[in-house]
Structures are given as C-alpha cells and as structure tokens.
XYZ file of C-alpha atoms in Angstrom:
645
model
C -17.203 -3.497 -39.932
C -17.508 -4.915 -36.547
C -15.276 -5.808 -34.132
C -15.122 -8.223 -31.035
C -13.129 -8.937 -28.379
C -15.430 -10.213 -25.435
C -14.501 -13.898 -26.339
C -11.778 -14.666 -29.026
C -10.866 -11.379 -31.096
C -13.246 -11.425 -34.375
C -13.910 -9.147 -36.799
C -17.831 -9.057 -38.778
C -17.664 -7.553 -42.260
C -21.357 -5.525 -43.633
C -23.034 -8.752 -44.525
C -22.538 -10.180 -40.932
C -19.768 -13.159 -42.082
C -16.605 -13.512 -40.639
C -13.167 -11.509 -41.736
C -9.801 -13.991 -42.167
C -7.397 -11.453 -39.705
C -4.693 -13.690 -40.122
C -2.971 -15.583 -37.202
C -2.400 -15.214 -34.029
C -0.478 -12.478 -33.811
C -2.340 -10.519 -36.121
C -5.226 -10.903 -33.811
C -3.096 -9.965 -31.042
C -2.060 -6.544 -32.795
C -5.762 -5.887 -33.215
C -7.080 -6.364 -30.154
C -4.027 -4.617 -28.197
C -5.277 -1.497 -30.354
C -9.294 -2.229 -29.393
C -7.640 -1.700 -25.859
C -6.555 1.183 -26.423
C -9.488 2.732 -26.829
C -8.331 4.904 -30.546
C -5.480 6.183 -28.526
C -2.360 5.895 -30.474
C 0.233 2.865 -29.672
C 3.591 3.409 -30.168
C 5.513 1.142 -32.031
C 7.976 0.347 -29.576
C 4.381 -0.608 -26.817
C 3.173 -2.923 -29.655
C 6.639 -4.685 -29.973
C 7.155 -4.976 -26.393
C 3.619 -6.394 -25.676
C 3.656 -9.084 -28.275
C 7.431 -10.037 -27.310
C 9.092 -10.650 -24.274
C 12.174 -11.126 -25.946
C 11.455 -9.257 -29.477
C 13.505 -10.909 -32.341
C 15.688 -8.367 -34.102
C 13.001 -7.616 -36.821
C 10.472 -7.174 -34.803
C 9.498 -3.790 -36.309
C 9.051 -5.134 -39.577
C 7.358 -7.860 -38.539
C 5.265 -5.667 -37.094
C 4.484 -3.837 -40.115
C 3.921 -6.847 -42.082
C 0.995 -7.578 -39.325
C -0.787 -3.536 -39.293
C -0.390 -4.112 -43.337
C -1.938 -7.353 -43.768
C -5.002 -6.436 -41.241
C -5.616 -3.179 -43.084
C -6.548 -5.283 -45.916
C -8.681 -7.655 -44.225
C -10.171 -4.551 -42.606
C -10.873 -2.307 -45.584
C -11.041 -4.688 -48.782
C -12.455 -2.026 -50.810
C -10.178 0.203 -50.289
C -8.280 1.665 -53.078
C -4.476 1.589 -54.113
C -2.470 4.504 -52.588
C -5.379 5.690 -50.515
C -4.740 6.381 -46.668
C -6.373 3.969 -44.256
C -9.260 5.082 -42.375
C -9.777 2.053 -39.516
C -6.495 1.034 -38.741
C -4.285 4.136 -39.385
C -0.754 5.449 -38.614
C -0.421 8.216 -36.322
C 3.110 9.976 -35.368
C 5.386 6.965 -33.756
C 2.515 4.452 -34.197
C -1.061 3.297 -35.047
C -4.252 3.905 -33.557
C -7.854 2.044 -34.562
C -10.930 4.363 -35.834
C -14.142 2.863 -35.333
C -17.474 4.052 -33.906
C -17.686 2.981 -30.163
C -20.593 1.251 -31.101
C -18.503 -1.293 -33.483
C -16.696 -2.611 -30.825
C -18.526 -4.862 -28.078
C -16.560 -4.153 -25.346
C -17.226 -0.214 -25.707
C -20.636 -1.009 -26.615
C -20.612 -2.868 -23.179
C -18.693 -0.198 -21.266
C -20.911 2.607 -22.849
C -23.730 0.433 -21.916
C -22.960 0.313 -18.402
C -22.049 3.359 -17.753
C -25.360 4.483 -19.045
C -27.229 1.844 -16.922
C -25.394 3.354 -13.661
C -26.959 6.654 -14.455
C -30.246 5.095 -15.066
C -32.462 2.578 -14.358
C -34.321 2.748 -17.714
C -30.979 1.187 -19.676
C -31.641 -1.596 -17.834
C -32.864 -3.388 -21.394
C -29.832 -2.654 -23.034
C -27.507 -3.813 -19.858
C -28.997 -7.573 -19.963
C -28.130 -7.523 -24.204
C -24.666 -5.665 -23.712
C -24.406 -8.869 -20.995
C -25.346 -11.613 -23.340
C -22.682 -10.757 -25.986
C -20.113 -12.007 -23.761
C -18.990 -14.930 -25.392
C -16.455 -15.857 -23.137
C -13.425 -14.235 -21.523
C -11.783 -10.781 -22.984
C -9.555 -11.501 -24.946
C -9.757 -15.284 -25.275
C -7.088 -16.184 -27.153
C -4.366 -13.754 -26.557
C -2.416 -16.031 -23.918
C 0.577 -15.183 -22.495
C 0.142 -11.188 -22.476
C 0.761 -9.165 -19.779
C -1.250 -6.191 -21.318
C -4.354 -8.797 -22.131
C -4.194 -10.666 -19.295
C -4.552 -6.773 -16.983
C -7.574 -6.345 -19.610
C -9.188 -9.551 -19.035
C -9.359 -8.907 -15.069
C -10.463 -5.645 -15.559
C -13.186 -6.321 -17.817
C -14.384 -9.617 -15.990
C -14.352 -7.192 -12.599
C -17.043 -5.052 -14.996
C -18.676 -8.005 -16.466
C -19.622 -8.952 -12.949
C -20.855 -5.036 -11.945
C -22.818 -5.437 -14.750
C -24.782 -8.391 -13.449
C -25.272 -7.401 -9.953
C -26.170 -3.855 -11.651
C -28.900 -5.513 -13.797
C -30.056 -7.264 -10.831
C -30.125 -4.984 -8.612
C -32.062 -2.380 -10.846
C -34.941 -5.377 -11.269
C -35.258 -5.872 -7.705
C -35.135 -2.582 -7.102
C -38.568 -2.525 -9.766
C -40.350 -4.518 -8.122
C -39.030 -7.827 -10.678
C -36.212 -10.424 -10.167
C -37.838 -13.376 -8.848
C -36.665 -15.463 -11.740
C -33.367 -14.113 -10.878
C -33.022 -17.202 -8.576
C -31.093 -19.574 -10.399
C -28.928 -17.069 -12.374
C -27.764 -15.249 -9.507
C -27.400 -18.857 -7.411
C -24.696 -19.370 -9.908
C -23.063 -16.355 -9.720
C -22.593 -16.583 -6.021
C -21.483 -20.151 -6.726
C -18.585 -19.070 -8.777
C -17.650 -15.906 -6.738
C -18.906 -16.753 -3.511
C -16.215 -13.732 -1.966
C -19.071 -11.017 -3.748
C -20.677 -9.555 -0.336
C -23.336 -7.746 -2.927
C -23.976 -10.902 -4.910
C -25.447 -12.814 -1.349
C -27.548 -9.955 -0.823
C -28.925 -9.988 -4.254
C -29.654 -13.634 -4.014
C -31.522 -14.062 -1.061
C -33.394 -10.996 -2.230
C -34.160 -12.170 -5.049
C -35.364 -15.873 -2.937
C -37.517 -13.688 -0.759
C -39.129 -12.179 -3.453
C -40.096 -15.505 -5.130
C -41.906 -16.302 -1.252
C -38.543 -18.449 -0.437
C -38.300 -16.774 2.956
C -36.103 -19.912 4.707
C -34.311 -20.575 1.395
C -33.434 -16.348 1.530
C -32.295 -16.700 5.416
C -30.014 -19.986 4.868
C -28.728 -18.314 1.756
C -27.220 -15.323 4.380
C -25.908 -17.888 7.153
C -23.986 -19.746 4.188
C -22.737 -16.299 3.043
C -21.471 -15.156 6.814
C -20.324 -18.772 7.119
C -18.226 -18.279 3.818
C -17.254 -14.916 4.771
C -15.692 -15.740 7.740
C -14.390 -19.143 7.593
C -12.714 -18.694 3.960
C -11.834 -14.761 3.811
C -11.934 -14.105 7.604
C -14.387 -11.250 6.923
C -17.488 -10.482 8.984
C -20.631 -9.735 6.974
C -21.258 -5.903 6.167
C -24.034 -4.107 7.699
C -26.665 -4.359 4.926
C -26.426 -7.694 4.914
C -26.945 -7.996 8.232
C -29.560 -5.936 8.384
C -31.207 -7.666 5.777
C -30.867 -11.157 7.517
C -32.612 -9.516 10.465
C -35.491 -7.888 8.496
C -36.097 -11.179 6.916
C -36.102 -12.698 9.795
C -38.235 -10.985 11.896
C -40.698 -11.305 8.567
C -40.257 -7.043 8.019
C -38.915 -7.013 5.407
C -40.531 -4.907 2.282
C -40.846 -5.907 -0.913
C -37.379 -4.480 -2.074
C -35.551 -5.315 0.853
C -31.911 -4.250 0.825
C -32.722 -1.821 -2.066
C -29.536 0.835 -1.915
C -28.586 3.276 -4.230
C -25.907 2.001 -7.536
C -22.657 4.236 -7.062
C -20.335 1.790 -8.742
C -18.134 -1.653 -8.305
C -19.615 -3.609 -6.451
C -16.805 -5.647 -4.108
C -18.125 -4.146 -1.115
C -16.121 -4.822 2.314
C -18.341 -4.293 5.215
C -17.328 -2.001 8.023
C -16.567 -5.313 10.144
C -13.856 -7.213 8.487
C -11.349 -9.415 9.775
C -8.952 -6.439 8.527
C -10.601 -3.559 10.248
C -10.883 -5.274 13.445
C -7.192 -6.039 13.172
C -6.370 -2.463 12.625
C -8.264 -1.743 15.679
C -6.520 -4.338 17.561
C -3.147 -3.186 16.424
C -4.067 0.077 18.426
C -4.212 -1.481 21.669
C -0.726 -2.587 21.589
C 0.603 -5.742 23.425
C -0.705 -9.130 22.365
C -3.673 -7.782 20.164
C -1.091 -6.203 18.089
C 0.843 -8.950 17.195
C -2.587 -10.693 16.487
C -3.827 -8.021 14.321
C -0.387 -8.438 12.221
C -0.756 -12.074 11.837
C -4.534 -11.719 11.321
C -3.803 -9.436 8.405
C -1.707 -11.431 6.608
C -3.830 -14.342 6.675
C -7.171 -12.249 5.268
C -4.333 -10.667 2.551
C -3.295 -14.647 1.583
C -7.569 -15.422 1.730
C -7.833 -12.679 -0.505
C -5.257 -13.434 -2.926
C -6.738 -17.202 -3.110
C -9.630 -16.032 -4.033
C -8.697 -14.935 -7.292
C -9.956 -11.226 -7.281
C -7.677 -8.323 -7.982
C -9.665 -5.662 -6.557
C -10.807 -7.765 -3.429
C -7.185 -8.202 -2.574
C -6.392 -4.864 -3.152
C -9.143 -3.343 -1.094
C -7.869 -5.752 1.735
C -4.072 -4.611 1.832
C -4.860 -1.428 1.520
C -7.620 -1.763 4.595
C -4.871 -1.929 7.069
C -4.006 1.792 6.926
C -2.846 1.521 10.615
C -0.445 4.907 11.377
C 3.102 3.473 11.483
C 6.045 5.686 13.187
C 9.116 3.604 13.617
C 11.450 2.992 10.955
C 12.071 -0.790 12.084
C 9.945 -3.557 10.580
C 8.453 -5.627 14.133
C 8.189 -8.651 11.973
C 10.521 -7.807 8.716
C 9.455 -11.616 7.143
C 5.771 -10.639 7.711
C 6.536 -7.302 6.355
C 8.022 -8.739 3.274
C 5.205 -10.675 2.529
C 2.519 -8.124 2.598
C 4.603 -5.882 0.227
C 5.100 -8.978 -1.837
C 1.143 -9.269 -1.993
C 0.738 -5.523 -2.779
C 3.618 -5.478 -5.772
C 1.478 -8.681 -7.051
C -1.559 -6.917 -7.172
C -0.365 -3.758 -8.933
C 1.424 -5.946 -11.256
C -2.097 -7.909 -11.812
C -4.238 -4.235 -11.816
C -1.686 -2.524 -14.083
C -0.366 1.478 -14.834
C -4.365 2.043 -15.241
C -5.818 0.429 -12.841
C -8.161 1.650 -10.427
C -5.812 5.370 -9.273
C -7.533 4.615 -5.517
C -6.348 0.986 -5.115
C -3.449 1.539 -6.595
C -2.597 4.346 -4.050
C -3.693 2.387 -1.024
C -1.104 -0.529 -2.868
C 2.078 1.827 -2.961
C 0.978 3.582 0.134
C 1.477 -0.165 1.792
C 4.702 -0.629 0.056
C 6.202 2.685 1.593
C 4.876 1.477 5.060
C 6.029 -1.889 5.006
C 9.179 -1.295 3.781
C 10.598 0.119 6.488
C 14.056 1.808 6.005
C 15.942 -0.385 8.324
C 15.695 -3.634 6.331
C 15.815 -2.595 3.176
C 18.899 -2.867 0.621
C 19.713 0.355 -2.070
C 17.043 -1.160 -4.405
C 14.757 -1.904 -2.438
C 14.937 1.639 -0.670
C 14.933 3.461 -3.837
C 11.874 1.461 -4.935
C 10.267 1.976 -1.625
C 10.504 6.103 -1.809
C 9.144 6.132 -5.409
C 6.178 3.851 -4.551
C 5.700 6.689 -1.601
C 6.082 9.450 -4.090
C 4.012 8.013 -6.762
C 1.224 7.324 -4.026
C 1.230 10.809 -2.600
C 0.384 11.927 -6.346
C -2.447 9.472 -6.860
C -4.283 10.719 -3.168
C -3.570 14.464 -4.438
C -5.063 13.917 -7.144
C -8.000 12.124 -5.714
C -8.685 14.535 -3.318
C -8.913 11.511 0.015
C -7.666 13.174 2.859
C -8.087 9.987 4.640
C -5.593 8.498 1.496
C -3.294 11.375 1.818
C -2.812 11.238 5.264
C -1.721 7.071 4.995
C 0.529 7.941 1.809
C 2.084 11.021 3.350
C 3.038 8.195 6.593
C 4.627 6.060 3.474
C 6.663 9.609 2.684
C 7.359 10.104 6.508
C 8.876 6.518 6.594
C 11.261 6.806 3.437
C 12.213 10.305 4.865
C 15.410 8.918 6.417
C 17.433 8.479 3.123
C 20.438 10.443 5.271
C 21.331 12.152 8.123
C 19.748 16.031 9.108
C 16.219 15.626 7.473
C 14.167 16.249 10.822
C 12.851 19.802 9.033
C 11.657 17.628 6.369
C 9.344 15.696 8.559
C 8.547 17.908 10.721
C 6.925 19.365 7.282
C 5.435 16.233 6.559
C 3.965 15.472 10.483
C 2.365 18.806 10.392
C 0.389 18.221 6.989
C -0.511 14.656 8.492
C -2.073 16.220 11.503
C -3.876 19.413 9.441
C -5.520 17.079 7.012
C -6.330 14.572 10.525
C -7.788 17.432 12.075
C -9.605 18.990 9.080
C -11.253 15.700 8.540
C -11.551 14.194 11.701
C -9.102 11.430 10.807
C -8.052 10.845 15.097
C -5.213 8.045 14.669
C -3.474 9.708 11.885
C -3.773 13.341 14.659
C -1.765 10.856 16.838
C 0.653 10.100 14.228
C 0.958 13.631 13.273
C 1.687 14.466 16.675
C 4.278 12.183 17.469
C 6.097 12.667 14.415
C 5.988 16.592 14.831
C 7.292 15.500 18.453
C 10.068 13.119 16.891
C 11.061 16.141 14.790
C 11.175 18.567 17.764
C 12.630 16.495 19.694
C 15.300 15.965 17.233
C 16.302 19.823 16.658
C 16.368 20.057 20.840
C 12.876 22.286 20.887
C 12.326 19.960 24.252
C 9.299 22.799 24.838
C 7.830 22.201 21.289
C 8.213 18.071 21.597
C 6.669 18.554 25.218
C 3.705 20.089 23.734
C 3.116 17.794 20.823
C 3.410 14.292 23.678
C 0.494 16.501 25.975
C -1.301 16.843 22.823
C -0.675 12.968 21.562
C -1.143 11.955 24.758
C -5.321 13.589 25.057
C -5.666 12.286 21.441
C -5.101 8.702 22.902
C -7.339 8.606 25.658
C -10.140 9.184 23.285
C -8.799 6.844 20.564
C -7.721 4.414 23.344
C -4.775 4.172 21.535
C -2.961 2.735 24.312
C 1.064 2.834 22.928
C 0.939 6.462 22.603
C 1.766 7.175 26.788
C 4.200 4.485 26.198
C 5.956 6.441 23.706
C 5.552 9.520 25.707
C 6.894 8.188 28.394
C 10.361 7.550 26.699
C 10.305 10.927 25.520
C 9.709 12.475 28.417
C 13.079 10.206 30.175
C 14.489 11.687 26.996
C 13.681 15.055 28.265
C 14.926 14.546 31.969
C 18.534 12.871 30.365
C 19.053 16.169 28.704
C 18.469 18.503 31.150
C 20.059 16.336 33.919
C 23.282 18.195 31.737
C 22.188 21.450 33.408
C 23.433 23.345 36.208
C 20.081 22.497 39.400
C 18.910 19.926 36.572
C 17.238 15.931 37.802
C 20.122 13.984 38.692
C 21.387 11.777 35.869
C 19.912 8.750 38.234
C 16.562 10.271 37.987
C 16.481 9.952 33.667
C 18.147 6.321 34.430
C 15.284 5.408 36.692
C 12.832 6.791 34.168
C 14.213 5.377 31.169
C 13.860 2.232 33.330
C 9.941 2.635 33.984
C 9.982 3.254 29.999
C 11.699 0.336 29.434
C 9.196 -1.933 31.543
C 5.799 -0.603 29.735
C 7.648 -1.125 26.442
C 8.550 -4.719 26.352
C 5.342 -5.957 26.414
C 3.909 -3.168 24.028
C 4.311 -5.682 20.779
C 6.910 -3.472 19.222
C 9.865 -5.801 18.995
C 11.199 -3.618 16.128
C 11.407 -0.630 18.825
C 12.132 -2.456 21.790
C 15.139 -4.653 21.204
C 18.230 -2.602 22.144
C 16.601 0.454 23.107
C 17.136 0.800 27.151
C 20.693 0.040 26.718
C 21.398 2.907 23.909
C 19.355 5.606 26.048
C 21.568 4.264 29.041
C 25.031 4.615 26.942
C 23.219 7.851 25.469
C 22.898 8.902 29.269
C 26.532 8.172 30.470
C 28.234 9.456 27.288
C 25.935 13.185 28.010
C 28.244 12.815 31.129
C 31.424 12.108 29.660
C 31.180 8.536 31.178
C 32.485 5.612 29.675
C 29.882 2.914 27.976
C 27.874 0.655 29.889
C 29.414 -2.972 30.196
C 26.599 -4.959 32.298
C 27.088 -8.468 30.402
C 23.339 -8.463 30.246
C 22.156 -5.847 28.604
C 20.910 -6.911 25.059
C 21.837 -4.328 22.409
C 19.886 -5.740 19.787
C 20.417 -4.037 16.205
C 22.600 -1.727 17.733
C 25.316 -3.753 18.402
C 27.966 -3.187 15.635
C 28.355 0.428 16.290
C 28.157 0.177 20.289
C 30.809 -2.549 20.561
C 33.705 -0.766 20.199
C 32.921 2.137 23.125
C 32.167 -1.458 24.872
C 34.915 -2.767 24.623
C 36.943 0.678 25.387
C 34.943 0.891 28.697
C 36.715 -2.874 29.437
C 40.308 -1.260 28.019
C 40.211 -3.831 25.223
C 41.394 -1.065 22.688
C 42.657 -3.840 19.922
C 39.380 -5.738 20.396
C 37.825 -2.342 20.068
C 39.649 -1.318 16.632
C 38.434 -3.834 15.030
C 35.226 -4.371 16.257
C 35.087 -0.576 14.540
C 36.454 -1.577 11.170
C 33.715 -4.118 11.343
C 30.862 -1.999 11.507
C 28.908 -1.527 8.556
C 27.036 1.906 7.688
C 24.538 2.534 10.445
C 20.759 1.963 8.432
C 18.986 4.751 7.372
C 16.252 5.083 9.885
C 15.252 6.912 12.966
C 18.824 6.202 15.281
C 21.110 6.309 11.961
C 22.653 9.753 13.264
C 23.385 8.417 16.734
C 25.143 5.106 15.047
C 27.310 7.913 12.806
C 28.263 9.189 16.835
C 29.019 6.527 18.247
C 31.175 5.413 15.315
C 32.805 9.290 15.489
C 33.216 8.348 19.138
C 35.142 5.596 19.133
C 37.337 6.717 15.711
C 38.185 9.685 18.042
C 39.257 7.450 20.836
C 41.183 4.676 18.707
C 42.911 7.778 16.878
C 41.423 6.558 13.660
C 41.247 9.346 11.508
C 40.036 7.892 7.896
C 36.978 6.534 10.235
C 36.120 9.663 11.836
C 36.246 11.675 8.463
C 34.120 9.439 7.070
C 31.478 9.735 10.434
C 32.462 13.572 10.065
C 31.239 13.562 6.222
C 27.620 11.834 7.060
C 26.957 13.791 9.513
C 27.772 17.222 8.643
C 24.374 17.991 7.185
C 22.689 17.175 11.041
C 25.011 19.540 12.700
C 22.129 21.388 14.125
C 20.263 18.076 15.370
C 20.650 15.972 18.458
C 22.064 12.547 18.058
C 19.439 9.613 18.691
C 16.918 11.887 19.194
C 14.961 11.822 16.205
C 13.360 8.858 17.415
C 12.097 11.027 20.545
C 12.783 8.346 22.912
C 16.373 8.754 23.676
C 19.374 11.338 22.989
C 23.126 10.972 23.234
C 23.325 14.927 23.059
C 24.080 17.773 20.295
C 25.524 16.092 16.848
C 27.799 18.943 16.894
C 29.821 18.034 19.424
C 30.773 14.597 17.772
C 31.184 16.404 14.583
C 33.731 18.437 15.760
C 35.787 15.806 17.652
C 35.609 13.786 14.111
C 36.714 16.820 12.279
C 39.662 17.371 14.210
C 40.500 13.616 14.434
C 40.507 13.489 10.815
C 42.160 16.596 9.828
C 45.305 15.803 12.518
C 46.246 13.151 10.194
C-alpha cells in the first residue's frame, strides 16, 4: 500500500493500480491522518476539521468514513481481525504505514537527509519530481489542509534551491538556467532563488545575462517589497562584475529555509530610523507597514512573518503613537499565525505574538482585546524560553513589560521584568534592549520613590544612548529628572517649585517634536497639575493647555479651580475607568481628589478600592516623567471620604 498526498490524496495498492477511497470526505479523513504524521487524532479534531458547523451525527458519520477506508485499505483483511493501517487508538485513530509509503514523508525524509549531505542530492531531484501538484489538492475549504499546503509548498521550494544549490556548489548547474528562471518568475520575493540564477547564468559563460539577472532582482526587491538586496547578493553582483568571480561564486553553507532577508531591508533600516526619534520615526512606522502590506501581497507566510517580526524596536510607553497603524500591524501578525498554524515555525511564531503584545498597547485596548494581548505575551515568552534567543526573549519579555499594567501597584513586577531585559541585553550584547531595560528599571524606581535608584538607571540609559545614538533616551531623562526636582521641591532647602515648572517646560519643548504623539499629548499639563497639587494648590486653568487623553479625570479639579462645583460633579460621574497603562494610578488620584472635594463618597470608595494595592507607590510616576506625589496620601483622603458616609 501506498499513499499520496503531494497532489490530490491517492492511495496505490501492491500491483501499482489505483484504490476507490470513496468520496470526498473520505479522502479528506485520510489525508488529515497522513498529516498527522501516525500521531493519534482525536475524534472530536477529525469532526471539527471536516465541519465548520458539524451536523448532529457527525461522529457516526465519521465512523462510517474510518470504516469504509479500512476496507479499501486492507481488502484482505479478515472478519473480526484488528486493523493494522488505519487503526483506533484511545479517543481516536491514528495511520500505520512505513514513512517510506507516504510521499510527503518520503519527501520530508528526503530532504532532511539532503541538508545533511550533499551526496542525497540524487534522491532530492526524484523526491522533487513526485510532486504532482499542490498538497493536498483537493481538500478545499480546510483550515488544517490549507496550513499544510503552505507549509509544504514553503519546503517544496527549500528543496529546489537545496538541489540547486548543492549542484552549483559541485561544480554542475549550468542547465539549471531555465528551471531556476522559472522559479524566480513565480516567486520573484526568494532573495536565494536570484542568487542561484545568475549563478547558475555565469556558470553557463552568461556573464551580462548573470549581472542583469541581479539589477532586476534589487530592482524587484526594492520597488515591490521595499527591501534592499542582502549582502551575498551584493557581493556576488560585484564579483561578477569586476569578472572575479570563481567558479562557484556565492557558494555558502545549507543551514535550512531559505527566505533569507538581508541585513539591509526596508524594515531594518526603519527600526534604525525609529531610534533617532523625530521625523525618522514616524517614517520608520509608516515605512513598516507598507513592507508588512508588500509582504503580505506577496503571498508568502514565512516572508511576512519574518518581516513583522523584523521590527523588534524596544517599546516603553503604554500608549499606541498611531493606534490605527498599530491595529493594522497586529491585524497582519494574527493573519499570519492564523495562516502558519499551532505548529508552525516556534521562532516566527514568537516574533508574531511578541508583535501582538507590543502593538497592543494597554491604553487602546478593550477587556478582550487586553486579555488576548497578555496571553499572546505569555505564550511568546514560552516559545523564546524554549528556544533559547536571548535576542527573542528580550523583545517578548518588552510584550510582558507592556501588558504588565492589568491594575494598579505592579511596579515590583516590572521592575522584575526590566532587570531580566537588561541581564540578557548585557549578557548578549543586545544595546537597545540595555536601554529599554534601563528605563523601565528607572520607570519602576521611579514609581516606588527610590529617586537615587531611578537617578542611577537615567545616568546609565543615558551612556547607553550616546553609543546607540539613540537620541529619545535624554529626552526621556530629561522628564525624569523635572520629575525628580518636583518632588524634592516638597522638601524643607529643596529647588523652588518654579525651578521643576521651568524644567518640566524644557522637557516639554524637546518632546513635542520627538515623534511620540502617544507620550506627548497631555503630558506638560498633568506634570504641571501633578506639581501644584504636591503643593496643595488648586489645578491649573490656562484655557490653553491641551490635556489630551487625560482629560476626563482632570476636568473636574478644573473646573473646582474655576468654583464650578456642579459642572465639576458631573464632569466626575462622567469619567470612565482611567486605562490600564503607565498614568492609570494617577487618573485613580485625581478621581479620589475630586470625590474628596465634591463629598462624593461612593466615588472615592471606589478610587479607594483600585488603588489600595499601590499604597506604597507614587501616583503618575510609574511613567518616570512626572509625579503627583505618594498614592497614600489620596488613599487615605478616599478612605475617609467613603467611610463618613
């Protein structure tokens, strides 16, 4: 018995002719268990995979399937004797068949082999001509088969730049020409496939066909998947150029799949750009986005997942700059694992969920979508654990650092989490995520009013980034350090309270054209009602300061300061529950605040409640740029508010 699934599912009896497996679903039972690879499938996995909406006899007709295959599988076998190719196994069935029955393990085995050596090379060009068409042909409509078909097509294509390779490599390949001419033509986005080609042209004495073969690839490269051509192929262009070129020219050593970025893509030189701050930021975002949509048009799973996950830029606010933009890239990344699958690649999948615990920053996000955003951080924290990446770690433990605001009075928590970002940075030499670690570890210092221990992590960020040239960190410093003066200008031969305004001020200025809308939009006016409040003055009321996000829960001390108490009642019944992100502790204050001052007890128990757990922390000043002073002094004046009733 043989069976075959590269193409549409058949099975070959002993004599070579064709075995009737029934219809469609029948086929589609047998080839769901081929993919699993003689690992049992549950019942319940076979029903759910062949219906999206299973009919309520769906077991049975599923049993009617397994039992009509077993006889087209095993016609000899007799009465009352247990299968032995399809059989049942605890909760489900599994297929038994040699590997070497089955042409996709046959082709899997055979590439494996081939990886390892050169000398399988024979069997790699046979195992590639029993393709007969796409995996899984005529199973339509399948989630499962459809995640199979991608993955094997991905090694179908390995497996021809492998075999080409390996005869270049020899000293072969010239009639490689036209095959490999058409496999660029129908993935022109494989950076290994060019290189093969014009290899391949140069070895057939096509020296000008080789060099306009790697101008149209860096033509197609950057003007339909913004990416710059990788060094090797450079370096190739230029050896064949100059006419120095040996005979195997770009010969490198097989280590796996071959959708190769180079270290100069569109998406690497935006997450340098996004660095620098300013307008390059906000170019590097949109820049991003459009290589992620290139990517995605171009058809390839892994392509598109290698460019999300590329951007690995260190994120520390918990406000999206662009929340649409942000959207959309997490809307790309939840595509892609949905196209790669639970087994998909474990590194791509990482650097996916990773993204989606980045981009979805706390602030914007609904209960859902927060809850979904903290397991895709969890779940990508296991994957780089697993995998041993510190590089992977560090940008999934950033995801975990962002979802860490799921309440008030977690700043231990990431304090934990900033100083294994910036051990595994400095282990491995990893310098932006250092500066990430850093300023987190400040945020969280800053936070639990250790003004010495934040002091020493902004130094520390602050040497980091003029080596990195990592030009927001002194503008984050900067607040922090205002931050720092507003505090102490509480204490007796402290700066004068003018002295933190005036800073706050020079903060303010560097920060609005830092490309951080996210951060800067309300900011100068919280740290100055942070600043008058640490005096016991009344709120700001300057008709044009902007207050941004933080409106809702500043109005009603605004409106107190202009003794428009009714205004300011309800103005406070109308403010939602502050976000969960970096300032939500100082919006719980603020709304204690003014429940104290309107006499509104219910209000102020309910402040009182949420923020009981940050009674040691500083309001506002988990975000290290600002602080409205100890929490405990607003819980207390909500506690006694709400027990006077």
């Amino acid at each position: 018995m043989r069976i075959d699934v590269l193409g549409v599912v058949r099975a070959l009896g002993d004599d070579g002719g064709p075995v009737d497996l029934g219809g469609p679903r029948h086929r589609e039972v047998l080839a769901r268990l081929v993919a699993a690879e003689a690992r049992t499938v549950t019942t319940d996995t076979l029903v759910e995979d062949l219906w999206t909406d299973p009919p309520a006899r769906a077991v049975g007709a599923l049993r009617t399937f397994v039992a009509a295959l077993r006889r087209a599988l095993e016609p000899d076998r007799p009465p009352r004797t247990p299968p032995r190719v399809l059989v049942t196994e605890g909760p489900g069935y599994a297929l038994r068949l040699p590997r070497e029955d089955v042409d996709v393990h046959r082709f899997e085995d055979t590439l494996a082999r081939a990886r390892r050596s050169p000398d399988a090379v024979t069997d790699l060009g046979a195992a590639l001509a029993s393709w007969r068409g796409p995996a899984y042909a005529d199973v339509t409509g399948s989630a499962w088969a459809q995640r199979e078909r991608t993955r094997l097509e991905e090694l179908r294509l390995d497996g021809v730049e492998l075999r080409a390779r390996i005869l270049l490599d020899s000293g072969e390949g010239a009639d490689l020409v036209a095959g490999l001419g058409a496999h660029v033509a129908e993935h022109p986005w494989r950076e290994p496939a060019w290189q093969l080609l014009a290899r391949a042209l140069y070895r057939a004495g096509r020296q000008a066909d080789a060099l306009a073969t790697l101008r149209r690839a860096r033509a197609m490269l950057v003007d339909q998947l913004g990416l710059d051509p990788g060094a090797e192929l450079q370096r190739l262009e230029t050896e064949i150029l100059n006419g120095t070129a040996p005979p195997d020219a770009g010969r490198t050593a097989w280590t796996g799949p071959a959708v190769r970025l180079g270290p100069r893509t569109t998406v690497d030189l935006a997450r340098t750009l996004a660095l620098a701050g300013g307008d390059a930021l906000v170019h590097s975002r949109r820049d991003r986005l459009a290589a992620v949509r290139a990517a995605e048009r171009a058809g390839d799973l892994a392509l598109t997942a290698r460019i999300i996950g590329a951007y690995d830029v260190p994120a520390l606010w918990s406000r999206a700059d662009d929340a649409e933009q942000s959207r959309a890239v997490v809307a790309a990344a939840e595509r892609t694992l949905t196209g790669l699958g639970p087994d998909g690649p474990a590194d791509l999948r990482a650097r996916l969920l990773a993204t989606v615990a980045v981009e979805s920053r706390s602030a914007d996000l609904s209960g859902t979508e927060r809850r979904h955003a903290e397991q895709a951080a969890r779940e990508a924290e296991q994957l780089a654990r697993r995998l041993a990446d510190p590089a992977l770690l560090a940008f999934a433990l950033n995801g975990v650092f962002l979802q860490s605001f799921a309440r008030p009075g977690l700043a231990a928590a990431r304090d934990r989490t900033g100083a294994e970002i910036l051990d595994l940075a400095t282990r491995h030499e990893l310098p932006n995520f250092a500066v990430l670690g850093r300023l987190v570890r400040l945020q969280s210092a800053s936070a639990l009013g250790d003004l010495d221990a934040a002091t020493s992590h902004a130094d520390a960020a602050d040497r980091l980034a003029a080596t990195t040239e990592a030009s927001l960190v002194p503008v984050l410093t900067a607040w922090f350090r205002a931050r720092a003066t507003a505090a102490r200008s509480t204490e007796p031969g402290g700066p004068t309270a003018a002295t933190a305004a005036a800073q706050y001020r020079c903060a303010e200025d560097a920060l609005r054209t830092a490309g951080m809308p996210g951060l800067h939009r309300g900011l100068f006016p919280l740290a100055l009602l942070g600043l008058r409040l640490l005096h016991d003055r009344p709120a700001p009321t300057d008709p044009h300061l902007d207050w941004g996000p933080y409106r809702p829960w500043t109005r009603p001390l605004v409106l107190l300061a202009q003794d428009r108490a009714e205004e300011a009642r309800t103005a406070l019944a109308a403010a939602p529950e502050p976000p969960r992100d970096h300032l939500q502790e100082a919006m719980w204050c603020l709304t204690a605040r003014a429940a104290v001052r309107l006499d509104e007890p219910g209000t102020a128990a309910h402040a009182a409640a949420a923020l009981r757990d940050a009674a040691a922390e500083h309001a506002g000043a988990a975000s290290g740029l600002l602080t409205l002073g100890p929490v405990a002094r607003y819980l207390a004046e909500a506690q006694a508010c709400a027990s006077a009733r």
